[in-house]
mmCIF file of C-alpha atoms in Angstrom:
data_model
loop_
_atom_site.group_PDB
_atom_site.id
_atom_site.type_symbol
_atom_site.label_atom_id
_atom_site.label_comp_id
_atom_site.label_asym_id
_atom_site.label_seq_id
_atom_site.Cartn_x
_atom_site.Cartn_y
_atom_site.Cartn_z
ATOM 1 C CA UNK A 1 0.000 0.000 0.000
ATOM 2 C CA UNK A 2 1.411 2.906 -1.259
ATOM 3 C CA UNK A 3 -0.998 5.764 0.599
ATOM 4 C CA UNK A 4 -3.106 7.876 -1.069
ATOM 5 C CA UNK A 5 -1.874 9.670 -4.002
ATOM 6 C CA UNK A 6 -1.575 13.574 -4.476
ATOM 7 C CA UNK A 7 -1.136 15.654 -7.273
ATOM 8 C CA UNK A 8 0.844 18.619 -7.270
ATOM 9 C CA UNK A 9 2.326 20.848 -10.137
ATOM 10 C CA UNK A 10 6.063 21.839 -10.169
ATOM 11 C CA UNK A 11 8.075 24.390 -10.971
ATOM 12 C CA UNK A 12 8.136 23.673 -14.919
ATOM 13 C CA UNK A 13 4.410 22.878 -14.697
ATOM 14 C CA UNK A 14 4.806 19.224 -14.983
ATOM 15 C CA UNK A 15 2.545 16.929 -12.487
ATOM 16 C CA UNK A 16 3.949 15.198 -10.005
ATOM 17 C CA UNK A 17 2.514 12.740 -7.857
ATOM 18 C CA UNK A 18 2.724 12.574 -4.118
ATOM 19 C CA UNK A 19 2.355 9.799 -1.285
ATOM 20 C CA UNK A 20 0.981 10.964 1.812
ATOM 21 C CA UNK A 21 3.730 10.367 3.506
ATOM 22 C CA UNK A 22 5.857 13.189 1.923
ATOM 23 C CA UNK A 23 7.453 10.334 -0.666
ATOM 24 C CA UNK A 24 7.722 11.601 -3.437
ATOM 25 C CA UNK A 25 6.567 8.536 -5.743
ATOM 26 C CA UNK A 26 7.982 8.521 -9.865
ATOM 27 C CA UNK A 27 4.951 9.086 -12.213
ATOM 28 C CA UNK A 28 6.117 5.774 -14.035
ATOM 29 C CA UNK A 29 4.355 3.836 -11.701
ATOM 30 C CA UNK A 30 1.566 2.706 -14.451
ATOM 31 C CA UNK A 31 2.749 -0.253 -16.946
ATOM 32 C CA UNK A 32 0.383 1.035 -19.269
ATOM 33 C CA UNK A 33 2.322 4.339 -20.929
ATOM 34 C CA UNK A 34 -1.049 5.473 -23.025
ATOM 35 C CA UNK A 35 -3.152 5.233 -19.313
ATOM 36 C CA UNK A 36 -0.572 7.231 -17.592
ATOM 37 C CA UNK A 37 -0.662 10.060 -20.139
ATOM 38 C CA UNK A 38 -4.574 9.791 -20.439
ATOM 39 C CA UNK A 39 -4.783 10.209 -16.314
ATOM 40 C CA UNK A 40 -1.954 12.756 -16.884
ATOM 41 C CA UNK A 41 -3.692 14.725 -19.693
ATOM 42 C CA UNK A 42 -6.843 14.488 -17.812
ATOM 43 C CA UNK A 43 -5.214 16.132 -14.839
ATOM 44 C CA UNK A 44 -4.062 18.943 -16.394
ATOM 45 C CA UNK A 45 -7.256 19.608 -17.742
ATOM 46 C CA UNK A 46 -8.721 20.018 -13.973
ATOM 47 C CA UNK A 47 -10.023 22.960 -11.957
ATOM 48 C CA UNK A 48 -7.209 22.350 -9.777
ATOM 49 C CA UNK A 49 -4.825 23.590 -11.193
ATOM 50 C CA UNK A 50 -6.352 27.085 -12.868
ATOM 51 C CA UNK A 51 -4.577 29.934 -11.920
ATOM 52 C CA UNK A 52 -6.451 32.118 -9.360
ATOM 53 C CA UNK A 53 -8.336 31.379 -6.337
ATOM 54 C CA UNK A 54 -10.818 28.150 -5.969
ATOM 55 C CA UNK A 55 -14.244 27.457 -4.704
ATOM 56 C CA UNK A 56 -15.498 25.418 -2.089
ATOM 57 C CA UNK A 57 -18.912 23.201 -3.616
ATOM 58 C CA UNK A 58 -21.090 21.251 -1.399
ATOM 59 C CA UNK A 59 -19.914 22.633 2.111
ATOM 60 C CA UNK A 60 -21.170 25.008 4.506
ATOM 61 C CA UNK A 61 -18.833 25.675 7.322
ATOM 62 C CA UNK A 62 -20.921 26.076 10.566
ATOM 63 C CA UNK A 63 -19.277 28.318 14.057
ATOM 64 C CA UNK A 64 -21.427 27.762 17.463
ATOM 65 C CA UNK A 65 -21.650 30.808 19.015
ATOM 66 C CA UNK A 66 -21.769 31.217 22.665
ATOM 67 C CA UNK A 67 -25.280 31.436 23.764
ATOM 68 C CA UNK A 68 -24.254 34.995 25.698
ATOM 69 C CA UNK A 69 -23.034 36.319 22.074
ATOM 70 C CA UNK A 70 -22.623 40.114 21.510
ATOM 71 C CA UNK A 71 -21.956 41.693 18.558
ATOM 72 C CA UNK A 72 -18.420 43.469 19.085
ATOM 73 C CA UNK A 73 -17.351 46.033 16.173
ATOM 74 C CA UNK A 74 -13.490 46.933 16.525
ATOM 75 C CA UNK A 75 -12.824 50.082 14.590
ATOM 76 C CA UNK A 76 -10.136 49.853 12.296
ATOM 77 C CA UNK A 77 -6.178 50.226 12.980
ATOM 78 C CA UNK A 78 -4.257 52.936 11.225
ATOM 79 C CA UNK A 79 -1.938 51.188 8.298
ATOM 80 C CA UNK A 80 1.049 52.499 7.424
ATOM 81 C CA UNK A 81 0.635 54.996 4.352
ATOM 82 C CA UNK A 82 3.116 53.460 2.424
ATOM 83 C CA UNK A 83 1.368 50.169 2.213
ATOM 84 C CA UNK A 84 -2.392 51.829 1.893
ATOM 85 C CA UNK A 85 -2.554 51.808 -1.796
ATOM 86 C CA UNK A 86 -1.458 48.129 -1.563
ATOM 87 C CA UNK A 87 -3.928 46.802 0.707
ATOM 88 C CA UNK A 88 -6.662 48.375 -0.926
ATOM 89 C CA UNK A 89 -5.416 47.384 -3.977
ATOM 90 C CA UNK A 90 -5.677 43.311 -2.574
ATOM 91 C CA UNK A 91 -9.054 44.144 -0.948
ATOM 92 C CA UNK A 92 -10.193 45.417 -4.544
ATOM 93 C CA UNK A 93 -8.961 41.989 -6.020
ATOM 94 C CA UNK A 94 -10.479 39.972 -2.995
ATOM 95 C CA UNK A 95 -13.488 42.023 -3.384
ATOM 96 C CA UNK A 96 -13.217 40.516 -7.893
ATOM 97 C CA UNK A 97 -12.668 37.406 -6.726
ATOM 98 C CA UNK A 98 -15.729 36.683 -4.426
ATOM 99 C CA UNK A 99 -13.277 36.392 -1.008
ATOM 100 C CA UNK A 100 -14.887 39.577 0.630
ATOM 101 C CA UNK A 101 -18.277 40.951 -0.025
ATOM 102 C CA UNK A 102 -18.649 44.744 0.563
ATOM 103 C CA UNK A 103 -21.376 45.560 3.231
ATOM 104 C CA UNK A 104 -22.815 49.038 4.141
ATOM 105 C CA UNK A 105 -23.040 48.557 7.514
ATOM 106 C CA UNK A 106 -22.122 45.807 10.044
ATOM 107 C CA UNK A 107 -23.101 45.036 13.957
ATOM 108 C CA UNK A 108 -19.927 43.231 13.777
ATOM 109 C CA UNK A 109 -16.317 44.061 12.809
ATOM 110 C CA UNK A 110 -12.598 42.926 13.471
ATOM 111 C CA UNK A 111 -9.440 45.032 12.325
ATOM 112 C CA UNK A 112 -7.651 43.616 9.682
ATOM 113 C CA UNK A 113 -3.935 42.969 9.583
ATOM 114 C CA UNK A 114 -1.826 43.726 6.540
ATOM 115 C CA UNK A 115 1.215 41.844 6.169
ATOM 116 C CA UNK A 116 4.230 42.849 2.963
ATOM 117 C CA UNK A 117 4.795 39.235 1.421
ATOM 118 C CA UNK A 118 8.173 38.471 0.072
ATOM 119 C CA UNK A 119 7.089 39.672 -3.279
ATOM 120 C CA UNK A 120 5.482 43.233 -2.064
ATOM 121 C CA UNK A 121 2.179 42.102 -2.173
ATOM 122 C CA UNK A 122 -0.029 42.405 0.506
ATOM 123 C CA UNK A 123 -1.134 39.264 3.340
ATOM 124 C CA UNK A 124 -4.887 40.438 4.406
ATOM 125 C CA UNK A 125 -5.281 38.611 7.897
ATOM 126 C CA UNK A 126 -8.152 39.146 9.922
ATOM 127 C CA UNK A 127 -7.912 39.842 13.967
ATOM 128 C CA UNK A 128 -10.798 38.001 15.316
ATOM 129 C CA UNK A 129 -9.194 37.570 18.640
ATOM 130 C CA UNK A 130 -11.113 39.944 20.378
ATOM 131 C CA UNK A 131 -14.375 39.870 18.030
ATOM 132 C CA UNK A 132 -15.291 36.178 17.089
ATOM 133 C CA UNK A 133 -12.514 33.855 18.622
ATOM 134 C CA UNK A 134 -13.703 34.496 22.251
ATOM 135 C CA UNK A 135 -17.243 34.278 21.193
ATOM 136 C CA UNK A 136 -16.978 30.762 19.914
ATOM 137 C CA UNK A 137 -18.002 27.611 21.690
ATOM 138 C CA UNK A 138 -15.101 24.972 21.641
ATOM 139 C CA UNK A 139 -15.766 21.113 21.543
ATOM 140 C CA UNK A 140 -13.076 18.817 23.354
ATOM 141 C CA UNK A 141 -11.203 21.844 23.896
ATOM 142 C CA UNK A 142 -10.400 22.144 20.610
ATOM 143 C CA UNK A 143 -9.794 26.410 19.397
ATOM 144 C CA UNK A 144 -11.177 27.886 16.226
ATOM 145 C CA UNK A 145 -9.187 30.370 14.385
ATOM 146 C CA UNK A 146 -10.712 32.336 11.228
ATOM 147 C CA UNK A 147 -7.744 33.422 9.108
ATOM 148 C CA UNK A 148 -7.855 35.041 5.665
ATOM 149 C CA UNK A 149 -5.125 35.188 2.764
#
């Protein structure tokens, strides 16, 4: 038993696959050559691997709330100026690609926290430590954490 089987695209854009147990396995694995390129073709072909950001189908994600819940709006924290066009430039794109909806008004509200990537773009994290997080009912002690990318 080999695991189950991941697929993953590398740096040249060819398909890889993956074990589960970080093994990398060699895609000649199939005796049949025509299969293998048929699965491989087929692959390539999927939704997974379009550029941009994906979509959840067929799940709802579900948070208890504490039975005492409040709504608690945090006003926003003052961003550096430098990085202001930047982050509104990712909201604008988060906004396009159906991450963030745009509300005129809210009971509830957490500051967000901008953070420079590597390649100057802009991390939007959310701060729902003091909004949501504390609010939350936890099963088996186990902590929820919202983050956002």
């Amino acid at each position: 038993d080999h695991g189950e089987y991941l697929y993953r695209l590398d740096q040249e854009g060819a398909i890889r696959q993956t074990v589960t147990n970080d093994k990398t396995v060699s895609d000649s694995f199939s005796t049949d050559e025509k299969s293998r390129e048929a699965r491989l073709a087929k692959l390539r072909q999927s939704k997974v691997f379009e550029p941009g950001i994906g979509e959840v189908v067929g799940y709802e994600a579900q948070l208890q709330l504490k039975e005492d819940f409040k709504p608690v709006f945090r006003k926003a924290r003052t961003v550096p100026y430098a990085l202001k066009e930047r982050i509104e430039e990712t909201i604008d794109q988060m906004v396009a690609d159906k991450i963030l909806t745009p509300v005129d008004h809210s009971q509830i509200a957490s500051p967000i926290v901008p953070v420079l990537k590597p390649d100057s773009t802009v991390r939007i994290c959310g701060d729902y430590k003091s909004t949501l997080n504390i609010n939350l009912e936890t099963l088996n002690s186990i902590h929820c954490l919202l983050l956002t990318s």
